[in-house]
Amino acid sequence: AADIKVSDGGDKALASVTNGRKSFGMGWEKTLPSPEVEGDTASYDIGAGQTLTVTALSQGFSQNVLLERAPDGPLEYRIPMRLEGLR
């Protein structure tokens, strides 16, 4: 079974999944605030009407950014990734 970890805030490591020697993690550019947690989903208020969500799944996680309103222009997110033991 995979070991899934989701940030409780205060760092830049968003979520990771580890299975044996293989690991995949996603981060965020800025330090994450404490999340609101409901069921398997953690929601982080990242400002400007944006909410970053991470949902723990049976073999990993999903990540989304929810927008309160349509953006005035292009949006760009840089999402750091960490891979160990994967090809």
PDB file of N, CA and C in Angstrom:
ATOM      1  N   ALA A   1       0.840  -1.192   0.000  1.00  0.00           N
ATOM      2  CA  ALA A   1       0.000   0.000   0.000  1.00  0.00           C
ATOM      3  C   ALA A   1       0.877   1.245   0.000  1.00  0.00           C
ATOM      4  N   ALA A   2       0.403   2.270  -0.642  1.00  0.00           N
ATOM      5  CA  ALA A   2       1.141   3.526  -0.738  1.00  0.00           C
ATOM      6  C   ALA A   2       0.973   4.340   0.542  1.00  0.00           C
ATOM      7  N   ASP A   3       2.029   5.063   0.914  1.00  0.00           N
ATOM      8  CA  ASP A   3       2.007   5.977   2.049  1.00  0.00           C
ATOM      9  C   ASP A   3       1.814   7.380   1.485  1.00  0.00           C
ATOM     10  N   ILE A   4       0.705   8.021   1.822  1.00  0.00           N
ATOM     11  CA  ILE A   4       0.378   9.338   1.287  1.00  0.00           C
ATOM     12  C   ILE A   4       0.478  10.359   2.408  1.00  0.00           C
ATOM     13  N   LYS A   5       1.207  11.453   2.143  1.00  0.00           N
ATOM     14  CA  LYS A   5       1.354  12.530   3.124  1.00  0.00           C
ATOM     15  C   LYS A   5       0.910  13.834   2.480  1.00  0.00           C
ATOM     16  N   VAL A   6       0.158  14.629   3.246  1.00  0.00           N
ATOM     17  CA  VAL A   6      -0.328  15.925   2.786  1.00  0.00           C
ATOM     18  C   VAL A   6       0.095  16.965   3.819  1.00  0.00           C
ATOM     19  N   SER A   7       0.548  18.122   3.354  1.00  0.00           N
ATOM     20  CA  SER A   7       1.053  19.173   4.234  1.00  0.00           C
ATOM     21  C   SER A   7      -0.011  19.672   5.205  1.00  0.00           C
ATOM     22  N   ASP A   8       0.419  19.922   6.457  1.00  0.00           N
ATOM     23  CA  ASP A   8      -0.466  20.566   7.425  1.00  0.00           C
ATOM     24  C   ASP A   8      -0.153  22.055   7.521  1.00  0.00           C
ATOM     25  N   GLY A   9       0.588  22.561   6.515  1.00  0.00           N
ATOM     26  CA  GLY A   9       0.927  23.979   6.449  1.00  0.00           C
ATOM     27  C   GLY A   9       2.278  24.265   7.076  1.00  0.00           C
ATOM     28  N   GLY A  10       2.796  25.465   6.806  1.00  0.00           N
ATOM     29  CA  GLY A  10       4.056  25.889   7.384  1.00  0.00           C
ATOM     30  C   GLY A  10       5.283  25.458   6.608  1.00  0.00           C
ATOM     31  N   ASP A  11       5.092  24.807   5.447  1.00  0.00           N
ATOM     32  CA  ASP A  11       6.222  24.401   4.617  1.00  0.00           C
ATOM     33  C   ASP A  11       5.829  24.499   3.146  1.00  0.00           C
ATOM     34  N   LYS A  12       6.711  24.074   2.259  1.00  0.00           N
ATOM     35  CA  LYS A  12       6.453  24.137   0.820  1.00  0.00           C
ATOM     36  C   LYS A  12       6.192  22.767   0.210  1.00  0.00           C
ATOM     37  N   ALA A  13       6.222  21.708   1.021  1.00  0.00           N
ATOM     38  CA  ALA A  13       5.976  20.345   0.534  1.00  0.00           C
ATOM     39  C   ALA A  13       4.476  20.087   0.556  1.00  0.00           C
ATOM     40  N   LEU A  14       3.831  20.101  -0.608  1.00  0.00           N
ATOM     41  CA  LEU A  14       2.379  19.979  -0.689  1.00  0.00           C
ATOM     42  C   LEU A  14       1.892  18.573  -0.361  1.00  0.00           C
ATOM     43  N   ALA A  15       2.371  17.577  -1.102  1.00  0.00           N
ATOM     44  CA  ALA A  15       1.920  16.198  -0.893  1.00  0.00           C
ATOM     45  C   ALA A  15       2.936  15.240  -1.488  1.00  0.00           C
ATOM     46  N   SER A  16       2.946  14.009  -0.968  1.00  0.00           N
ATOM     47  CA  SER A  16       3.837  12.986  -1.513  1.00  0.00           C
ATOM     48  C   SER A  16       3.189  11.619  -1.378  1.00  0.00           C
ATOM     49  N   VAL A  17       3.635  10.721  -2.242  1.00  0.00           N
ATOM     50  CA  VAL A  17       3.202   9.327  -2.175  1.00  0.00           C
ATOM     51  C   VAL A  17       4.454   8.464  -2.270  1.00  0.00           C
ATOM     52  N   THR A  18       4.573   7.492  -1.369  1.00  0.00           N
ATOM     53  CA  THR A  18       5.730   6.605  -1.327  1.00  0.00           C
ATOM     54  C   THR A  18       5.237   5.167  -1.329  1.00  0.00           C
ATOM     55  N   ASN A  19       5.892   4.351  -2.145  1.00  0.00           N
ATOM     56  CA  ASN A  19       5.585   2.926  -2.203  1.00  0.00           C
ATOM     57  C   ASN A  19       6.924   2.208  -2.302  1.00  0.00           C
ATOM     58  N   GLY A  20       7.375   1.647  -1.190  1.00  0.00           N
ATOM     59  CA  GLY A  20       8.692   1.014  -1.159  1.00  0.00           C
ATOM     60  C   GLY A  20       9.779   2.063  -1.356  1.00  0.00           C
ATOM     61  N   ARG A  21      10.645   1.848  -2.351  1.00  0.00           N
ATOM     62  CA  ARG A  21      11.738   2.788  -2.629  1.00  0.00           C
ATOM     63  C   ARG A  21      11.346   3.871  -3.628  1.00  0.00           C
ATOM     64  N   LYS A  22      10.126   3.825  -4.097  1.00  0.00           N
ATOM     65  CA  LYS A  22       9.663   4.799  -5.087  1.00  0.00           C
ATOM     66  C   LYS A  22       8.850   5.893  -4.405  1.00  0.00           C
ATOM     67  N   SER A  23       9.134   7.142  -4.805  1.00  0.00           N
ATOM     68  CA  SER A  23       8.458   8.268  -4.180  1.00  0.00           C
ATOM     69  C   SER A  23       8.239   9.385  -5.193  1.00  0.00           C
ATOM     70  N   PHE A  24       7.097  10.037  -5.077  1.00  0.00           N
ATOM     71  CA  PHE A  24       6.762  11.190  -5.904  1.00  0.00           C
ATOM     72  C   PHE A  24       6.176  12.252  -4.993  1.00  0.00           C
ATOM     73  N   GLY A  25       6.662  13.468  -5.115  1.00  0.00           N
ATOM     74  CA  GLY A  25       6.133  14.553  -4.301  1.00  0.00           C
ATOM     75  C   GLY A  25       5.948  15.816  -5.104  1.00  0.00           C
ATOM     76  N   MET A  26       4.980  16.618  -4.700  1.00  0.00           N
ATOM     77  CA  MET A  26       4.736  17.920  -5.305  1.00  0.00           C
ATOM     78  C   MET A  26       4.843  18.972  -4.220  1.00  0.00           C
ATOM     79  N   GLY A  27       5.381  20.112  -4.603  1.00  0.00           N
ATOM     80  CA  GLY A  27       5.509  21.214  -3.668  1.00  0.00           C
ATOM     81  C   GLY A  27       4.733  22.428  -4.135  1.00  0.00           C
ATOM     82  N   TRP A  28       5.030  23.559  -3.507  1.00  0.00           N
ATOM     83  CA  TRP A  28       4.426  24.833  -3.871  1.00  0.00           C
ATOM     84  C   TRP A  28       5.505  25.886  -3.758  1.00  0.00           C
ATOM     85  N   GLU A  29       5.407  26.962  -4.512  1.00  0.00           N
ATOM     86  CA  GLU A  29       6.453  27.989  -4.538  1.00  0.00           C
ATOM     87  C   GLU A  29       6.594  28.735  -3.219  1.00  0.00           C
ATOM     88  N   LYS A  30       5.504  28.902  -2.514  1.00  0.00           N
ATOM     89  CA  LYS A  30       5.511  29.660  -1.266  1.00  0.00           C
ATOM     90  C   LYS A  30       5.122  28.745  -0.114  1.00  0.00           C
ATOM     91  N   THR A  31       5.431  29.185   1.089  1.00  0.00           N
ATOM     92  CA  THR A  31       5.045  28.427   2.274  1.00  0.00           C
ATOM     93  C   THR A  31       3.525  28.332   2.337  1.00  0.00           C
ATOM     94  N   LEU A  32       3.040  27.132   2.550  1.00  0.00           N
ATOM     95  CA  LEU A  32       1.596  26.891   2.581  1.00  0.00           C
ATOM     96  C   LEU A  32       0.994  27.292   3.926  1.00  0.00           C
ATOM     97  N   PRO A  33      -0.212  27.877   3.900  1.00  0.00           N
ATOM     98  CA  PRO A  33      -0.908  28.148   5.159  1.00  0.00           C
ATOM     99  C   PRO A  33      -1.496  26.848   5.709  1.00  0.00           C
ATOM    100  N   SER A  34      -2.013  26.897   6.912  1.00  0.00           N
ATOM    101  CA  SER A  34      -2.718  25.732   7.458  1.00  0.00           C
ATOM    102  C   SER A  34      -3.965  25.492   6.613  1.00  0.00           C
ATOM    103  N   PRO A  35      -4.240  24.231   6.278  1.00  0.00           N
ATOM    104  CA  PRO A  35      -5.399  23.948   5.426  1.00  0.00           C
ATOM    105  C   PRO A  35      -6.691  23.785   6.220  1.00  0.00           C
ATOM    106  N   GLU A  36      -7.792  23.929   5.516  1.00  0.00           N
ATOM    107  CA  GLU A  36      -9.094  23.483   6.004  1.00  0.00           C
ATOM    108  C   GLU A  36      -9.203  22.043   5.510  1.00  0.00           C
ATOM    109  N   VAL A  37      -9.564  21.124   6.376  1.00  0.00           N
ATOM    110  CA  VAL A  37      -9.637  19.714   5.987  1.00  0.00           C
ATOM    111  C   VAL A  37     -11.079  19.235   6.083  1.00  0.00           C
ATOM    112  N   GLU A  38     -11.539  18.620   4.997  1.00  0.00           N
ATOM    113  CA  GLU A  38     -12.870  18.024   4.974  1.00  0.00           C
ATOM    114  C   GLU A  38     -12.753  16.673   4.294  1.00  0.00           C
ATOM    115  N   GLY A  39     -12.991  15.607   5.048  1.00  0.00           N
ATOM    116  CA  GLY A  39     -12.843  14.262   4.501  1.00  0.00           C
ATOM    117  C   GLY A  39     -11.406  14.019   4.080  1.00  0.00           C
ATOM    118  N   ASP A  40     -11.201  13.620   2.841  1.00  0.00           N
ATOM    119  CA  ASP A  40      -9.866  13.327   2.315  1.00  0.00           C
ATOM    120  C   ASP A  40      -9.229  14.515   1.603  1.00  0.00           C
ATOM    121  N   THR A  41      -9.840  15.712   1.708  1.00  0.00           N
ATOM    122  CA  THR A  41      -9.356  16.880   0.971  1.00  0.00           C
ATOM    123  C   THR A  41      -8.867  17.979   1.904  1.00  0.00           C
ATOM    124  N   ALA A  42      -7.661  18.475   1.621  1.00  0.00           N
ATOM    125  CA  ALA A  42      -7.097  19.628   2.320  1.00  0.00           C
ATOM    126  C   ALA A  42      -7.159  20.814   1.367  1.00  0.00           C
ATOM    127  N   SER A  43      -7.666  21.960   1.847  1.00  0.00           N
ATOM    128  CA  SER A  43      -7.801  23.164   1.028  1.00  0.00           C
ATOM    129  C   SER A  43      -6.975  24.285   1.635  1.00  0.00           C
ATOM    130  N   TYR A  44      -6.127  24.890   0.802  1.00  0.00           N
ATOM    131  CA  TYR A  44      -5.221  25.954   1.230  1.00  0.00           C
ATOM    132  C   TYR A  44      -5.626  27.259   0.549  1.00  0.00           C
ATOM    133  N   ASP A  45      -5.881  28.310   1.331  1.00  0.00           N
ATOM    134  CA  ASP A  45      -6.178  29.625   0.767  1.00  0.00           C
ATOM    135  C   ASP A  45      -4.851  30.240   0.337  1.00  0.00           C
ATOM    136  N   ILE A  46      -4.612  30.311  -0.978  1.00  0.00           N
ATOM    137  CA  ILE A  46      -3.332  30.831  -1.480  1.00  0.00           C
ATOM    138  C   ILE A  46      -3.457  32.273  -1.961  1.00  0.00           C
ATOM    139  N   GLY A  47      -4.565  32.931  -1.599  1.00  0.00           N
ATOM    140  CA  GLY A  47      -4.736  34.348  -1.879  1.00  0.00           C
ATOM    141  C   GLY A  47      -5.342  34.641  -3.236  1.00  0.00           C
ATOM    142  N   ALA A  48      -5.741  35.897  -3.424  1.00  0.00           N
ATOM    143  CA  ALA A  48      -6.295  36.409  -4.683  1.00  0.00           C
ATOM    144  C   ALA A  48      -7.454  35.554  -5.194  1.00  0.00           C
ATOM    145  N   GLY A  49      -8.299  35.069  -4.271  1.00  0.00           N
ATOM    146  CA  GLY A  49      -9.456  34.278  -4.679  1.00  0.00           C
ATOM    147  C   GLY A  49      -9.115  32.904  -5.215  1.00  0.00           C
ATOM    148  N   GLN A  50      -7.974  32.358  -4.789  1.00  0.00           N
ATOM    149  CA  GLN A  50      -7.523  31.052  -5.261  1.00  0.00           C
ATOM    150  C   GLN A  50      -7.399  30.084  -4.084  1.00  0.00           C
ATOM    151  N   THR A  51      -7.842  28.859  -4.309  1.00  0.00           N
ATOM    152  CA  THR A  51      -7.736  27.810  -3.300  1.00  0.00           C
ATOM    153  C   THR A  51      -7.039  26.611  -3.918  1.00  0.00           C
ATOM    154  N   LEU A  52      -5.965  26.180  -3.294  1.00  0.00           N
ATOM    155  CA  LEU A  52      -5.222  24.991  -3.706  1.00  0.00           C
ATOM    156  C   LEU A  52      -5.791  23.810  -2.932  1.00  0.00           C
ATOM    157  N   THR A  53      -6.175  22.744  -3.633  1.00  0.00           N
ATOM    158  CA  THR A  53      -6.715  21.569  -2.950  1.00  0.00           C
ATOM    159  C   THR A  53      -5.879  20.331  -3.260  1.00  0.00           C
ATOM    160  N   VAL A  54      -5.795  19.457  -2.271  1.00  0.00           N
ATOM    161  CA  VAL A  54      -5.153  18.152  -2.431  1.00  0.00           C
ATOM    162  C   VAL A  54      -6.112  17.121  -1.850  1.00  0.00           C
ATOM    163  N   THR A  55      -6.409  16.105  -2.644  1.00  0.00           N
ATOM    164  CA  THR A  55      -7.283  15.026  -2.195  1.00  0.00           C
ATOM    165  C   THR A  55      -6.495  13.728  -2.166  1.00  0.00           C
ATOM    166  N   ALA A  56      -6.468  13.072  -1.010  1.00  0.00           N
ATOM    167  CA  ALA A  56      -5.796  11.778  -0.878  1.00  0.00           C
ATOM    168  C   ALA A  56      -6.657  10.711  -1.544  1.00  0.00           C
ATOM    169  N   LEU A  57      -6.024   9.905  -2.390  1.00  0.00           N
ATOM    170  CA  LEU A  57      -6.681   8.806  -3.092  1.00  0.00           C
ATOM    171  C   LEU A  57      -6.069   7.492  -2.624  1.00  0.00           C
ATOM    172  N   SER A  58      -6.618   6.364  -3.016  1.00  0.00           N
ATOM    173  CA  SER A  58      -6.120   5.073  -2.534  1.00  0.00           C
ATOM    174  C   SER A  58      -4.672   4.809  -2.930  1.00  0.00           C
ATOM    175  N   GLN A  59      -4.231   5.264  -4.089  1.00  0.00           N
ATOM    176  CA  GLN A  59      -2.855   5.021  -4.544  1.00  0.00           C
ATOM    177  C   GLN A  59      -2.091   6.309  -4.853  1.00  0.00           C
ATOM    178  N   GLY A  60      -2.548   7.440  -4.341  1.00  0.00           N
ATOM    179  CA  GLY A  60      -1.860   8.700  -4.622  1.00  0.00           C
ATOM    180  C   GLY A  60      -2.687   9.888  -4.177  1.00  0.00           C
ATOM    181  N   PHE A  61      -2.649  10.955  -4.971  1.00  0.00           N
ATOM    182  CA  PHE A  61      -3.397  12.156  -4.626  1.00  0.00           C
ATOM    183  C   PHE A  61      -3.685  12.946  -5.895  1.00  0.00           C
ATOM    184  N   SER A  62      -4.663  13.837  -5.807  1.00  0.00           N
ATOM    185  CA  SER A  62      -4.932  14.774  -6.898  1.00  0.00           C
ATOM    186  C   SER A  62      -4.755  16.184  -6.353  1.00  0.00           C
ATOM    187  N   GLN A  63      -4.368  17.090  -7.219  1.00  0.00           N
ATOM    188  CA  GLN A  63      -4.117  18.479  -6.838  1.00  0.00           C
ATOM    189  C   GLN A  63      -4.835  19.376  -7.835  1.00  0.00           C
ATOM    190  N   ASN A  64      -5.500  20.414  -7.328  1.00  0.00           N
ATOM    191  CA  ASN A  64      -6.216  21.366  -8.175  1.00  0.00           C
ATOM    192  C   ASN A  64      -6.104  22.767  -7.601  1.00  0.00           C
ATOM    193  N   VAL A  65      -6.261  23.766  -8.462  1.00  0.00           N
ATOM    194  CA  VAL A  65      -6.386  25.151  -8.024  1.00  0.00           C
ATOM    195  C   VAL A  65      -7.781  25.605  -8.436  1.00  0.00           C
ATOM    196  N   LEU A  66      -8.565  26.032  -7.458  1.00  0.00           N
ATOM    197  CA  LEU A  66      -9.924  26.518  -7.701  1.00  0.00           C
ATOM    198  C   LEU A  66      -9.901  28.041  -7.706  1.00  0.00           C
ATOM    199  N   LEU A  67     -10.550  28.644  -8.688  1.00  0.00           N
ATOM    200  CA  LEU A  67     -10.589  30.097  -8.823  1.00  0.00           C
ATOM    201  C   LEU A  67     -11.986  30.608  -8.501  1.00  0.00           C
ATOM    202  N   GLU A  68     -12.074  31.668  -7.668  1.00  0.00           N
ATOM    203  CA  GLU A  68     -13.364  32.275  -7.342  1.00  0.00           C
ATOM    204  C   GLU A  68     -13.988  32.943  -8.555  1.00  0.00           C
ATOM    205  N   ARG A  69     -13.151  33.486  -9.431  1.00  0.00           N
ATOM    206  CA  ARG A  69     -13.630  34.202 -10.609  1.00  0.00           C
ATOM    207  C   ARG A  69     -12.653  33.989 -11.757  1.00  0.00           C
ATOM    208  N   ALA A  70     -13.102  34.276 -12.947  1.00  0.00           N
ATOM    209  CA  ALA A  70     -12.234  34.149 -14.123  1.00  0.00           C
ATOM    210  C   ALA A  70     -11.080  35.143 -14.005  1.00  0.00           C
ATOM    211  N   PRO A  71      -9.867  34.729 -14.340  1.00  0.00           N
ATOM    212  CA  PRO A  71      -8.721  35.634 -14.237  1.00  0.00           C
ATOM    213  C   PRO A  71      -8.782  36.735 -15.300  1.00  0.00           C
ATOM    214  N   ASP A  72      -8.155  37.881 -14.987  1.00  0.00           N
ATOM    215  CA  ASP A  72      -8.084  39.001 -15.928  1.00  0.00           C
ATOM    216  C   ASP A  72      -7.087  38.734 -17.041  1.00  0.00           C
ATOM    217  N   GLY A  73      -6.141  37.873 -16.785  1.00  0.00           N
ATOM    218  CA  GLY A  73      -5.105  37.558 -17.770  1.00  0.00           C
ATOM    219  C   GLY A  73      -4.606  36.151 -17.550  1.00  0.00           C
ATOM    220  N   PRO A  74      -3.488  35.830 -18.187  1.00  0.00           N
ATOM    221  CA  PRO A  74      -2.937  34.480 -18.041  1.00  0.00           C
ATOM    222  C   PRO A  74      -2.488  34.198 -16.602  1.00  0.00           C
ATOM    223  N   LEU A  75      -2.613  32.953 -16.210  1.00  0.00           N
ATOM    224  CA  LEU A  75      -2.115  32.493 -14.911  1.00  0.00           C
ATOM    225  C   LEU A  75      -0.959  31.539 -15.148  1.00  0.00           C
ATOM    226  N   GLU A  76      -0.002  31.569 -14.256  1.00  0.00           N
ATOM    227  CA  GLU A  76       1.123  30.644 -14.346  1.00  0.00           C
ATOM    228  C   GLU A  76       1.436  30.137 -12.952  1.00  0.00           C
ATOM    229  N   TYR A  77       1.543  28.830 -12.831  1.00  0.00           N
ATOM    230  CA  TYR A  77       1.917  28.199 -11.569  1.00  0.00           C
ATOM    231  C   TYR A  77       3.168  27.368 -11.813  1.00  0.00           C
ATOM    232  N   ARG A  78       4.112  27.456 -10.919  1.00  0.00           N
ATOM    233  CA  ARG A  78       5.304  26.606 -10.967  1.00  0.00           C
ATOM    234  C   ARG A  78       5.166  25.615  -9.813  1.00  0.00           C
ATOM    235  N   ILE A  79       5.125  24.341 -10.170  1.00  0.00           N
ATOM    236  CA  ILE A  79       4.899  23.305  -9.169  1.00  0.00           C
ATOM    237  C   ILE A  79       6.136  22.419  -9.085  1.00  0.00           C
ATOM    238  N   PRO A  80       6.945  22.605  -8.030  1.00  0.00           N
ATOM    239  CA  PRO A  80       8.136  21.769  -7.872  1.00  0.00           C
ATOM    240  C   PRO A  80       7.750  20.301  -7.667  1.00  0.00           C
ATOM    241  N   MET A  81       8.522  19.415  -8.284  1.00  0.00           N
ATOM    242  CA  MET A  81       8.291  17.975  -8.133  1.00  0.00           C
ATOM    243  C   MET A  81       9.549  17.300  -7.617  1.00  0.00           C
ATOM    244  N   ARG A  82       9.332  16.226  -6.871  1.00  0.00           N
ATOM    245  CA  ARG A  82      10.437  15.418  -6.360  1.00  0.00           C
ATOM    246  C   ARG A  82      10.161  13.974  -6.758  1.00  0.00           C
ATOM    247  N   LEU A  83      11.116  13.361  -7.438  1.00  0.00           N
ATOM    248  CA  LEU A  83      10.994  11.971  -7.878  1.00  0.00           C
ATOM    249  C   LEU A  83      12.162  11.168  -7.322  1.00  0.00           C
ATOM    250  N   GLU A  84      11.880  10.033  -6.730  1.00  0.00           N
ATOM    251  CA  GLU A  84      12.931   9.150  -6.225  1.00  0.00           C
ATOM    252  C   GLU A  84      12.606   7.715  -6.621  1.00  0.00           C
ATOM    253  N   GLY A  85      13.569   7.038  -7.238  1.00  0.00           N
ATOM    254  CA  GLY A  85      13.401   5.640  -7.611  1.00  0.00           C
ATOM    255  C   GLY A  85      12.479   5.417  -8.790  1.00  0.00           C
ATOM    256  N   LEU A  86      12.146   6.471  -9.517  1.00  0.00           N
ATOM    257  CA  LEU A  86      11.254   6.363 -10.676  1.00  0.00           C
ATOM    258  C   LEU A  86      12.044   6.587 -11.951  1.00  0.00           C
ATOM    259  N   ARG A  87      11.603   5.967 -13.025  1.00  0.00           N
ATOM    260  CA  ARG A  87      12.265   6.159 -14.319  1.00  0.00           C
ATOM    261  C   ARG A  87      11.335   6.836 -15.283  1.00  0.00           C
TER     262      ARG A  87
END
